[in-house]
Coordinates of C-alpha atoms in Angstrom, one line a residue:
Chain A
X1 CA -32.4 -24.4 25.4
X2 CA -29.2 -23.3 24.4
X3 CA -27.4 -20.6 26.9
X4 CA -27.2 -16.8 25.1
X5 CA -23.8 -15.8 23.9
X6 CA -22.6 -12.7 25.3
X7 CA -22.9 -10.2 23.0
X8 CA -19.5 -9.2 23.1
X9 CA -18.1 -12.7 22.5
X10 CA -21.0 -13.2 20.1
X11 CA -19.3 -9.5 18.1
X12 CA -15.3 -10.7 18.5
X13 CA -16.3 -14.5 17.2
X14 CA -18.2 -12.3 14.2
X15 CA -15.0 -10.2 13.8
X16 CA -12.8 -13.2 13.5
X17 CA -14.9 -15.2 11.2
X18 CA -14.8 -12.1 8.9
X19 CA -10.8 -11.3 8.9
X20 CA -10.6 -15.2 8.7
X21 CA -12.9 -14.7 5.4
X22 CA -10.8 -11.8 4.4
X23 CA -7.7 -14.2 4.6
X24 CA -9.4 -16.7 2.8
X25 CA -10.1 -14.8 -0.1
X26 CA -6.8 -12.8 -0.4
X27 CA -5.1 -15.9 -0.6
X28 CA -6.9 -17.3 -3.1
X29 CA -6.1 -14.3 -4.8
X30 CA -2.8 -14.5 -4.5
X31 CA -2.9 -18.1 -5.7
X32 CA -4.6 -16.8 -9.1
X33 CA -1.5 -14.4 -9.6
X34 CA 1.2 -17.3 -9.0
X35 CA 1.6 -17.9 -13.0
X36 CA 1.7 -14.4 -13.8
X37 CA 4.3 -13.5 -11.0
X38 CA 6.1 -16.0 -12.2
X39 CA 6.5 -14.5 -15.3
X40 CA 8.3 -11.5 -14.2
X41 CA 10.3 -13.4 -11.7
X42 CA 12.6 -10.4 -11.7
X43 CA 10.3 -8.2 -9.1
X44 CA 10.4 -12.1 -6.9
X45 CA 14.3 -12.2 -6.8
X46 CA 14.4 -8.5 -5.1
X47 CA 12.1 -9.8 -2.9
X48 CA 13.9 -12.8 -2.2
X49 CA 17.0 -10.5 -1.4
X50 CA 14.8 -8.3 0.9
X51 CA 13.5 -11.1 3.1
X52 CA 15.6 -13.6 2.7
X53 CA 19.7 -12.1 2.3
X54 CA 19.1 -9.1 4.5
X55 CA 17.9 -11.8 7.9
X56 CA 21.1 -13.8 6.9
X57 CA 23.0 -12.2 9.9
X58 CA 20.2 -12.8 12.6
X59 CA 19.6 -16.2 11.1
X60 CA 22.8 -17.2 11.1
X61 CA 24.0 -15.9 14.5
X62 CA 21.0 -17.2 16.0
X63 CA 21.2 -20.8 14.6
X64 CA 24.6 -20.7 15.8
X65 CA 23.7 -19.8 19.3
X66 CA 20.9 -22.2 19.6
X67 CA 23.3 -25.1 17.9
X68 CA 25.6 -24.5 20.9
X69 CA 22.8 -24.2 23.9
X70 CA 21.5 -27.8 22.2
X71 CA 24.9 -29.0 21.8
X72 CA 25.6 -28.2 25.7
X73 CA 22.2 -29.3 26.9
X74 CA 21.9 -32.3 25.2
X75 CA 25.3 -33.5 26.2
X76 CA 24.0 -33.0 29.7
X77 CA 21.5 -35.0 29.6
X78 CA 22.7 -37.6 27.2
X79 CA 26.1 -38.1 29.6
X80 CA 23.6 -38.8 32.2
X81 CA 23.1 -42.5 30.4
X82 CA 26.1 -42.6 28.5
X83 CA 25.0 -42.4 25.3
X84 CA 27.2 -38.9 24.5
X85 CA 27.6 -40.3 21.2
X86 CA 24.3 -39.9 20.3
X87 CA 24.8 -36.0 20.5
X88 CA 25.0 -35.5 17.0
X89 CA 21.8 -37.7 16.2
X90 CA 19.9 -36.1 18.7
X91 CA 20.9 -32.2 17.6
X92 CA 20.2 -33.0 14.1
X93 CA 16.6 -34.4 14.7
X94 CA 15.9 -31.4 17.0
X95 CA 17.2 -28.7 14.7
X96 CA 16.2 -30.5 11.2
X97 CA 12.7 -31.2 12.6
X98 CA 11.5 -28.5 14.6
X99 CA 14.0 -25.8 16.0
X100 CA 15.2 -25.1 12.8
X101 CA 11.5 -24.1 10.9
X102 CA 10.0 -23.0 13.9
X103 CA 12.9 -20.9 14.9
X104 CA 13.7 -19.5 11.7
X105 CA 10.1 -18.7 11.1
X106 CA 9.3 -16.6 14.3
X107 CA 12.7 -14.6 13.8
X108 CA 11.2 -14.2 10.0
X109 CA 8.0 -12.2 11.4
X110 CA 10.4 -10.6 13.7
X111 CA 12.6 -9.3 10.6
X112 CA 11.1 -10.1 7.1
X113 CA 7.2 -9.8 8.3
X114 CA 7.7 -6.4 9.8
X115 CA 9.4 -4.8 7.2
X116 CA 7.0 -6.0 4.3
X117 CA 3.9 -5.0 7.1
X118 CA 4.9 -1.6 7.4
X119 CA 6.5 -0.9 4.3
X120 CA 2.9 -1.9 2.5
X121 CA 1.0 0.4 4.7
X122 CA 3.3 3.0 4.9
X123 CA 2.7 2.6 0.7
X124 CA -1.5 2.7 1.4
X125 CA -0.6 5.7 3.4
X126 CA 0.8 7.8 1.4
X127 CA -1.1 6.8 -1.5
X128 CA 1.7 4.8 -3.5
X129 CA -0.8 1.9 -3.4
X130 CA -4.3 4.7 -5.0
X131 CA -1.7 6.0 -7.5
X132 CA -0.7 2.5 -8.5
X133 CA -4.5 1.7 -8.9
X134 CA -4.9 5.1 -10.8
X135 CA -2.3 4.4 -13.3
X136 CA -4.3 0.9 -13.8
X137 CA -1.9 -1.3 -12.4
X138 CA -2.8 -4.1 -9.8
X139 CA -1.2 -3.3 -6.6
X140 CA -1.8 -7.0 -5.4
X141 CA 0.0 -8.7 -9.1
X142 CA 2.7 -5.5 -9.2
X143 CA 3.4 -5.1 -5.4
X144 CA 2.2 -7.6 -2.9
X145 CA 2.5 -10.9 -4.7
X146 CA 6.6 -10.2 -5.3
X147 CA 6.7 -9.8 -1.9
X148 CA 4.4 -12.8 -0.6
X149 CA 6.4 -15.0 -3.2
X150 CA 10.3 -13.7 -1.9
X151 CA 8.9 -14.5 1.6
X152 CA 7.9 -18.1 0.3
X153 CA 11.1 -18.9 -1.6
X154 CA 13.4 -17.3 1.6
X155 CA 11.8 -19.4 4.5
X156 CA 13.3 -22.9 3.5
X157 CA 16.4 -21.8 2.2
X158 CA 16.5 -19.8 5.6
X159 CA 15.3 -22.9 7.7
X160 CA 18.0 -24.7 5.7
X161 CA 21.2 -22.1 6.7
X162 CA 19.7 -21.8 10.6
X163 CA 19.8 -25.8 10.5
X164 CA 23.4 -26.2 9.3
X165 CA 25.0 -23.6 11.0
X166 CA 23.2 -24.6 14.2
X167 CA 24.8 -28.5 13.7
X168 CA 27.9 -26.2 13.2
X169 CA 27.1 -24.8 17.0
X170 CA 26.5 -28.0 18.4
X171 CA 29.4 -29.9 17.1
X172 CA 31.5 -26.8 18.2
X173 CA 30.4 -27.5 22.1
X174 CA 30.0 -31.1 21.8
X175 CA 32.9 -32.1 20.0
X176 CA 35.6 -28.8 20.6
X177 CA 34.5 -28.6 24.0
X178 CA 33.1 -31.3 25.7
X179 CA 35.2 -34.2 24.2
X180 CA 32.4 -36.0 22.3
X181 CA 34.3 -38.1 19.8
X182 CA 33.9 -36.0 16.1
X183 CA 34.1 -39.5 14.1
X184 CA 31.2 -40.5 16.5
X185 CA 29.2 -37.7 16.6
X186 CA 28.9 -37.0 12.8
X187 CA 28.6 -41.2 11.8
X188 CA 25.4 -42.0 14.1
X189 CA 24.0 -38.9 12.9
X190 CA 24.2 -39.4 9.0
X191 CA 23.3 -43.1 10.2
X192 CA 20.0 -41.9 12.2
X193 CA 18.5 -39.2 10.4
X194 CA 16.9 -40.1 7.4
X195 CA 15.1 -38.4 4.3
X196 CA 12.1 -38.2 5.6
X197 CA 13.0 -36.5 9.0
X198 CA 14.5 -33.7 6.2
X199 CA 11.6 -33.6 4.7
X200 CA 9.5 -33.1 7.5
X201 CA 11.6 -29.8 8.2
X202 CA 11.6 -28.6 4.5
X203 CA 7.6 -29.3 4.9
X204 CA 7.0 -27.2 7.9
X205 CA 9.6 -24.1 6.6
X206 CA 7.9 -23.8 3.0
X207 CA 4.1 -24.3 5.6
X208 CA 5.4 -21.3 7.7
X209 CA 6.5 -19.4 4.8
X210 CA 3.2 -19.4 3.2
X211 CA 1.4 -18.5 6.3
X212 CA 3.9 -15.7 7.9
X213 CA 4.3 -14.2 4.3
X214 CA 1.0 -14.2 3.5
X215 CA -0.1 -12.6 7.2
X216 CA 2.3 -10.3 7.0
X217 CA 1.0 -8.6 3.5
X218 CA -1.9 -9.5 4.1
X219 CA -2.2 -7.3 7.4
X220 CA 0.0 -4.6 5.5
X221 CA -2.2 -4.0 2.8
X222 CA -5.6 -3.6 4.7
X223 CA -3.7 -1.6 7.4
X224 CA -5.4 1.7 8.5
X225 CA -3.3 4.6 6.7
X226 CA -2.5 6.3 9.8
X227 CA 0.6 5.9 11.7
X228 CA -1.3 4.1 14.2
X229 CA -2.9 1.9 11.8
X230 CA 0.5 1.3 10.2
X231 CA 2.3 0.9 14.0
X232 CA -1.0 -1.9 15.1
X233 CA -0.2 -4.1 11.4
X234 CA 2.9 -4.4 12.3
X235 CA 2.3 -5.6 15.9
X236 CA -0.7 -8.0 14.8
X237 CA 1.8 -9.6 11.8
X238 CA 4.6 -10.8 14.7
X239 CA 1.5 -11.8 17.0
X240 CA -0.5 -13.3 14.5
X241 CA 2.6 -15.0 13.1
X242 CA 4.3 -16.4 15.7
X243 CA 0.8 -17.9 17.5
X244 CA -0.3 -19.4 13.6
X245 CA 3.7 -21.1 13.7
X246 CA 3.0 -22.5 16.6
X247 CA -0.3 -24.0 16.2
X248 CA 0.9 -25.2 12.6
X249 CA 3.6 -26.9 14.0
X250 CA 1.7 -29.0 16.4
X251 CA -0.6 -30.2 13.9
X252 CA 2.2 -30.6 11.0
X253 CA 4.0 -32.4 13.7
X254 CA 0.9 -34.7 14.9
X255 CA 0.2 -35.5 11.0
X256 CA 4.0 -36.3 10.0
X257 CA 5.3 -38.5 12.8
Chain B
X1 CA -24.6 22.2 -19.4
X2 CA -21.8 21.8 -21.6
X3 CA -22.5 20.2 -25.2
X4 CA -18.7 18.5 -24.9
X5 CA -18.4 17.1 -21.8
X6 CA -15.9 14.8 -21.3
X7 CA -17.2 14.0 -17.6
X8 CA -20.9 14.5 -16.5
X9 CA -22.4 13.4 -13.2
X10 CA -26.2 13.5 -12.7
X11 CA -28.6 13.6 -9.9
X12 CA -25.2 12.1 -7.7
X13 CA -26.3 10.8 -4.3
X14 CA -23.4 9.4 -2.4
X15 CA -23.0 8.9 1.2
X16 CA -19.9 7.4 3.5
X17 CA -21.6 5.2 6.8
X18 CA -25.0 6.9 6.5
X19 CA -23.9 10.5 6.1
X20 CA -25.0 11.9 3.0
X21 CA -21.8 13.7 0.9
X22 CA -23.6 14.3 -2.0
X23 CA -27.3 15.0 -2.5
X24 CA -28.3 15.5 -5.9
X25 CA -24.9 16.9 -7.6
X26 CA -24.5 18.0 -11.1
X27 CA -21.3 18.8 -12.7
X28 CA -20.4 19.0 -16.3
X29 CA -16.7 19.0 -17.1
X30 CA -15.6 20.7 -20.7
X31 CA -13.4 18.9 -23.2
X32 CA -10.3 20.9 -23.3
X33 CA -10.3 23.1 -20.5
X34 CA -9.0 23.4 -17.0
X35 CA -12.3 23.0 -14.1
X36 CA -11.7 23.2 -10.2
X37 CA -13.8 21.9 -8.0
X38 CA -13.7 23.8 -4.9
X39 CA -15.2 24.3 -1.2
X40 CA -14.5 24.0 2.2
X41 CA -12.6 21.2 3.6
X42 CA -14.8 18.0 4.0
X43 CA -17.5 18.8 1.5
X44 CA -16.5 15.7 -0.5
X45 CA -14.0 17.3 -3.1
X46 CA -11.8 14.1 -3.3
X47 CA -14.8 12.0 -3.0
X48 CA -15.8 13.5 -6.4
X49 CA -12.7 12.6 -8.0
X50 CA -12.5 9.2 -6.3
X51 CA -15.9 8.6 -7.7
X52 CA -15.3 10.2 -11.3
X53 CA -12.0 7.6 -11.5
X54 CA -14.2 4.6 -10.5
X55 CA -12.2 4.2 -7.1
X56 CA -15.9 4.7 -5.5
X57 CA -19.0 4.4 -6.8
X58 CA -22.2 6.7 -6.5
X59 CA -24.9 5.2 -4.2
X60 CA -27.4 6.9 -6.9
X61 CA -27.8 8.7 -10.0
X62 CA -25.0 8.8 -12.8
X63 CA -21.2 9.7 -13.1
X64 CA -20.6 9.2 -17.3
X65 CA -16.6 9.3 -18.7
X66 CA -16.1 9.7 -21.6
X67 CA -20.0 8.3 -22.7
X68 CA -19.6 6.0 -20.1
X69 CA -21.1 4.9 -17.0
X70 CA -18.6 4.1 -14.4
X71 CA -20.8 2.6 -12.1
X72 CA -21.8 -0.3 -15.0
X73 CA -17.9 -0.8 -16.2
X74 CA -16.4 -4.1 -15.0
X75 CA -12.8 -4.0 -12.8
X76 CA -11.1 -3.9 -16.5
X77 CA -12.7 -1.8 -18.2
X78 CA -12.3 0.9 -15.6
X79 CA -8.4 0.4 -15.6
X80 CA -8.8 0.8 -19.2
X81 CA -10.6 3.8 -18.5
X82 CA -7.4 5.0 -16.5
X83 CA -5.0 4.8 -18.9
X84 CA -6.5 7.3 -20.6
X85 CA -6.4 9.4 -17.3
X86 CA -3.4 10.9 -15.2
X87 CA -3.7 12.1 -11.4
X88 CA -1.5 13.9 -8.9
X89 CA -2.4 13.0 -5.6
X90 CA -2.1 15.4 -3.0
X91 CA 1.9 14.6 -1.9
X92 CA 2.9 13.5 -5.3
X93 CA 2.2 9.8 -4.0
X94 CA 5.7 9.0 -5.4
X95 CA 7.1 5.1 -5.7
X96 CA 9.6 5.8 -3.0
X97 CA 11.8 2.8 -3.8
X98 CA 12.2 4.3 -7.2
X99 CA 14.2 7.2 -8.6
X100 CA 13.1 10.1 -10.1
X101 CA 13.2 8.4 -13.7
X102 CA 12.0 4.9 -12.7
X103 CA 9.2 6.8 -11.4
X104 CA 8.1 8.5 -14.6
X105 CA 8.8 5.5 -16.4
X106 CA 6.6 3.0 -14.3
X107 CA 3.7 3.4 -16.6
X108 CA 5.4 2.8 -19.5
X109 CA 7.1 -0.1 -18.4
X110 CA 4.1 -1.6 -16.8
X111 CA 1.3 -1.4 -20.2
X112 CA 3.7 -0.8 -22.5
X113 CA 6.5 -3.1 -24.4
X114 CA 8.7 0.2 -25.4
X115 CA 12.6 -0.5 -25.9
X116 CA 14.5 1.2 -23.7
X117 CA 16.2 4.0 -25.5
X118 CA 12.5 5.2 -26.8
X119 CA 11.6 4.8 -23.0
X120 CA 14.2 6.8 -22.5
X121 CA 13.7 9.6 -24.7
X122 CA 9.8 9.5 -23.6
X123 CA 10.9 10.3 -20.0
X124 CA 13.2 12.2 -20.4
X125 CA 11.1 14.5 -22.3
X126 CA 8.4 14.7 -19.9
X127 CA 10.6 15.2 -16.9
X128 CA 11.9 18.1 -19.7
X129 CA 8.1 19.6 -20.1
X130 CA 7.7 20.4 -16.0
X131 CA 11.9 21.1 -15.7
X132 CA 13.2 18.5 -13.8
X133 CA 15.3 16.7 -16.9
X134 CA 18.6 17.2 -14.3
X135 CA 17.1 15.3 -11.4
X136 CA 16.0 12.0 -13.4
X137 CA 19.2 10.5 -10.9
X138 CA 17.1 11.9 -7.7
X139 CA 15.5 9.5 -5.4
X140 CA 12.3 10.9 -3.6
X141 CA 13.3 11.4 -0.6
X142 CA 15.9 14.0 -1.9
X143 CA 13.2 15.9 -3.4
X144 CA 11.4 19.0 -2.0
X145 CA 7.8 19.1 -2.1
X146 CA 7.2 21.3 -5.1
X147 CA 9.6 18.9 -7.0
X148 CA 8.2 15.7 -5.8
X149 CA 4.6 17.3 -7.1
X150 CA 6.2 18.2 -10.6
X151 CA 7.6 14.8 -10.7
X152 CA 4.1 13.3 -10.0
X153 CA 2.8 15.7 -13.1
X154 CA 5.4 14.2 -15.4
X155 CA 4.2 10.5 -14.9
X156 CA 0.9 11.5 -14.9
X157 CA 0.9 12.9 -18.4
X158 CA 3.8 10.1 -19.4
X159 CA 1.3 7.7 -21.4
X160 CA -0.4 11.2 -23.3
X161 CA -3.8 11.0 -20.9
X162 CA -6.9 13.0 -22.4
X163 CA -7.7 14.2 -18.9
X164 CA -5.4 15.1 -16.1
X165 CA -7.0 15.3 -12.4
X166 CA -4.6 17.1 -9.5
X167 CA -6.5 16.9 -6.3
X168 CA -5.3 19.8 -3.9
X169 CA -2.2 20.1 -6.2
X170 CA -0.9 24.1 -4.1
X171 CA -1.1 22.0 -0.9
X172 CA 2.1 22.9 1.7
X173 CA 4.0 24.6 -1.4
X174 CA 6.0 27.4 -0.9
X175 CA 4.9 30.7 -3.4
X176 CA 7.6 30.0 -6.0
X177 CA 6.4 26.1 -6.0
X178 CA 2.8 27.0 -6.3
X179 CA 3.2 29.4 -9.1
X180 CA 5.1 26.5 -11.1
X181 CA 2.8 24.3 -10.3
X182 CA 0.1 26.5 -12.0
X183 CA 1.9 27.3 -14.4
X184 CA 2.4 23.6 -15.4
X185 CA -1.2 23.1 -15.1
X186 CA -2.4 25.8 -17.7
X187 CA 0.5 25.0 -20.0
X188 CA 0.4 21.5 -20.2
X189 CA -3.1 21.9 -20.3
X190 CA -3.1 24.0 -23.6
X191 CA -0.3 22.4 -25.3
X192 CA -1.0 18.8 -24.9
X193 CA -5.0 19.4 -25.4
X194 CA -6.0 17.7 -22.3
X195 CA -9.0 18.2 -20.1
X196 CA -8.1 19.4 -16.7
X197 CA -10.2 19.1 -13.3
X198 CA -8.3 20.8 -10.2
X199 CA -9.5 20.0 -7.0
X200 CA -8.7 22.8 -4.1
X201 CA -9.2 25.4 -1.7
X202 CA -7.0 27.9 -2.6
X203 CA -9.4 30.5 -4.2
X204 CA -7.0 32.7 -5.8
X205 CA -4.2 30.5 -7.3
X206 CA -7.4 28.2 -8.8
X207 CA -9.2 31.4 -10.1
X208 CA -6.1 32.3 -12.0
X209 CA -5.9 29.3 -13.9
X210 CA -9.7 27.6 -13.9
X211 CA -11.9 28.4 -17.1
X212 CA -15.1 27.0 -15.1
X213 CA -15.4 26.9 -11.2
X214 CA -17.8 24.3 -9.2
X215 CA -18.2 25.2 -5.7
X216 CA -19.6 22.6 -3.3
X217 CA -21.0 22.7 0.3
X218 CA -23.5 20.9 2.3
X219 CA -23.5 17.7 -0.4
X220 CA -24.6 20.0 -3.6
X221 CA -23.3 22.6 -5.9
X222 CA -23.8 25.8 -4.9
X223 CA -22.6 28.1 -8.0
X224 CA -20.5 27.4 -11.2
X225 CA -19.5 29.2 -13.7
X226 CA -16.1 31.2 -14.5
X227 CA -14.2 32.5 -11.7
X228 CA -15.0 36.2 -12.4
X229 CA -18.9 36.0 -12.1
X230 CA -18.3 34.1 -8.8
X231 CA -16.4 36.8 -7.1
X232 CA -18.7 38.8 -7.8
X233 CA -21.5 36.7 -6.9
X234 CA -24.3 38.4 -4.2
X235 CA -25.0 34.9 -2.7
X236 CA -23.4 35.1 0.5
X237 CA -22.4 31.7 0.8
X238 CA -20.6 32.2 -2.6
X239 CA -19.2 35.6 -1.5
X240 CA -17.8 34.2 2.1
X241 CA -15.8 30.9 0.2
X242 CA -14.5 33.5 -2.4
X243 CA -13.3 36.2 -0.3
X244 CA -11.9 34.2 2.7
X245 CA -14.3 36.1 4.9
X246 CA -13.9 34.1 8.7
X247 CA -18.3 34.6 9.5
X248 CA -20.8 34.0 7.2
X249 CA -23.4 31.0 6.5
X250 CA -20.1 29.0 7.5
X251 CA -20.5 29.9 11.4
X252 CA -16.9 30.6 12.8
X253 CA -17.9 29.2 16.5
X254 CA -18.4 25.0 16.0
X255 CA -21.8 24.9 17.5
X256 CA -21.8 24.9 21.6
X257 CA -23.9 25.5 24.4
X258 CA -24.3 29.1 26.0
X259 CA -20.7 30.3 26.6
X260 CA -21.6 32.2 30.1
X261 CA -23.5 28.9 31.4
X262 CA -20.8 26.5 30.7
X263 CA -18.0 29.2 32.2
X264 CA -20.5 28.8 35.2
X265 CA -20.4 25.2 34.8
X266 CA -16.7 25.2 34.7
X267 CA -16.7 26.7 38.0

């Protein structure tokens, strides 16, 4: 005989199975709007300038500080066999691979996911979202898709800017500081990396964007209109993004290499 | 019963996680003239309107627009449905990353293919008709509440609705506010020949405009008619929502035990 469940575990496995449902369906929902979005592609654009342009700064500065800690760390190490040439090969796979979409996409649902979290239940809250329904437009085609869309088209070309200006960061230690020879450093790396180790980044970013975009409106919209409700959304989308990141990356990672 | 009624609602049974809001409700709402809906807070006034615009639906019995039973139209036809309807929520419910003119020009732009200059002059004239023409720059956050409400009028009667719904339109405005605000709704109602239903509290500012008053409490109707006969109504119920009198059927003290034994208690 099988041993009871608890009934609390029994209730939160419930719980999850249900908002995993809800998930489920919203996304397929979303997927149904694609063509139409596309259409007005206008409404996308802003949204690509509200997630994507306005996290430039933090993107940047942080690709540029992670670039250097790599470029330090790994000449550390890699002086330890003499193979300091290699620095440039090494910081490329790390950043083009994994630190670059993984990075990029936790500060994302630190920045982007926040704001589009609260800014849709602050719209449930005080009713923007009823009165949109009441003037018979879809809040999901007219508000949320835009949004979910921007945060898809920003991730990569986010990924992309936090992976180049970290290589910046790294040749700036490795090579400015540390003495690794620049002709060295930049030939083994365009010699090592290949296509497919780009791709494998440009995989994971677009992966992340779908999933931190579509947790973040999707936690937005059903958010309780209360403050509170509005305050716990936002929590849940940087929790729920940055675990769902993680575990994505693993298995992307396990499946590519 | 009204022979012309744009919105009737028959035998309505509705209830939110087993608590029954409604219990048999019948209202009747005339083509052409302005109808509050009024009671105490948390009788289900909003629920009414949320369940005459198709945003709920009644658990039993019948809610007909226009000939038409919500409760059977698909998701389409009820946003079809809306078009023809315009409603001011409670703060105006303003697109807040709009301007005053985007604002009253979101319906347009959204159902209809107009070019901009008739756009324009559409707008422009409906900010005109509730006298906000000079702050089509404004964004909503620069707007006090009495404007942000007239705003919410003008795009709610921007695509020329047959019925216009303002749920607890007079609430937090100061006297001047209010009086515009009613003002607006017995004008626009008469001059654009629309059907008005109000949905409020405030007894005096509603009687002054209302043709027809509902009054609901405990999940039914208890009186209609025009405001007059319910001021001076003998049913006490009636007589203690009407005159703002603190003790009546509606028990000032929220039930408790015996005061003296829990003072003891407390002790």
């Amino acid at each position: 005989m099988l041993p009871a469940i608890p009934r609390e575990l029994w209730q939160s496995l419930q719980g999850a199975l249900i908002a995993l449902g809800g998930y489920a369906l919203f996304a397929v929902r979303l997927l149904v709007e694609v063509p139409r979005a596309l259409l007005r592609f206008r409404l996308v654009i802003d949204q690509v300038h509200n997630a994507g342009t306005l996290s430039l700064v933090i993107i940047m500065l942080s690709g540029l500080f992670v670039g250097m800690v790599l470029g330090l760390q790994g000449f550390d190490l890699l002086e330890r066999f003499g193979s300091e040439e290699s620095l440039g090969t090494a910081v490329a796979l790390g950043l083009l691979k994994e630190l670059g979409p993984v990075v990029t996409a936790l500060l994302f649902a630190g920045r982007a996911g926040t704001a589009l979290a609260s800014e849709l239940g602050l719209m449930r809250a005080t009713d923007q979202i009823a009165a949109m329904e009441m003037m018979a437009v879809d809040p999901v085609r007219r508000v949320v898709m835009p949004r979910f869309l921007g945060g898809v088209i920003a991730m990569p070309l986010l990924a992309a800017i936090f992976s180049m200006i970290g290589l910046y960061g790294a040749q700036l230690v490795g090579v400015q500081l540390m003495g690794v020879d620049s002709g060295q450093f930049w030939s083994q790396m365009r010699g090592a990396v290949e296509t497919a180790d780009v791709m494998e980044g440009v995989i994971k970013s677009v992966v992340f964007g779908v999933a931190c975009s579509l947790i973040a409106v999707y936690e937005g919209y059903h958010s309780i209109p209360t403050a509170e409700g509005v305050g716990r959304a936002t929590t849940r989308t940087v929790v729920i993004s940055s675990v769902v990141v993680l575990l994505l990356d693993y298995i992307l990672t396990a499946v590519m290499r | 019963m009204t022979a012309d009624a744009i919105v009737r609602v028959r035998g309505l049974h509705y209830s939110i996680g087993g608590r029954p809001i409604f219990d048999a409700v019948d209202v009747d709402i005339a083509r052409g003239a302005v109808t509050a809906v009024m009671g105490p807070s948390g009788t289900g006034k909003t629920t009414l309107l949320r369940l005459i615009t198709g945003q709920l639906f009644a658990d039993r019995g019948l809610v007909e627009v226009d000939g038409k039973d919500v409760g059977q139209q698909s998701r389409g036809e009820i946003y079809r449905m809306r078009r023809r309807m315009g409603m001011l929520f409670q703060n105006g419910a303003l697109l807040t990353d709009l301007s005053v003119y985007d604002n009253v020009a979101f319906p347009l732009r959204e159902h209809t293919r107009l070019p901009e200059r008739l756009l324009r002059h559409v707008v422009l004239t409906k900010l005109q008709a509730v006298g906000l023409r000079g702050a089509w720059q404004l964004m909503p956050a620069e707007l006090s509440g009495g404007m942000s409400r007239r705003v919410a009028i003008a795009r709610a009667i921007v695509m020329d609705p047959e019925l216009l719904i303002y749920d607890e339109p007079f609430v937090g405005l100061d006297p001047i506010s209010m009086g515009v605000v009613l003002r607006l709704i017995r004008r626009l109602n008469d001059t654009l020949g629309l059907t008005s239903i109000v949905v409020s509290h405030d007894v005096r500012e509603v009687s002054a405009v209302a043709d027809h008053l509902y009054l609901l409490s405990g999940g039914k109707v208890v009186a209609s008619g025009p405001p007059s006969a319910l001021a001076d109504s003998d049913r006490e119920d009636v007589r203690q929502f009407m005159h703002g009198l603190p003790d009546g059927p509606v028990p000032f003290h929220y039930p408790a035990p015996d005061y003296d034994q829990q003072l003891r208690r407390a002790r």
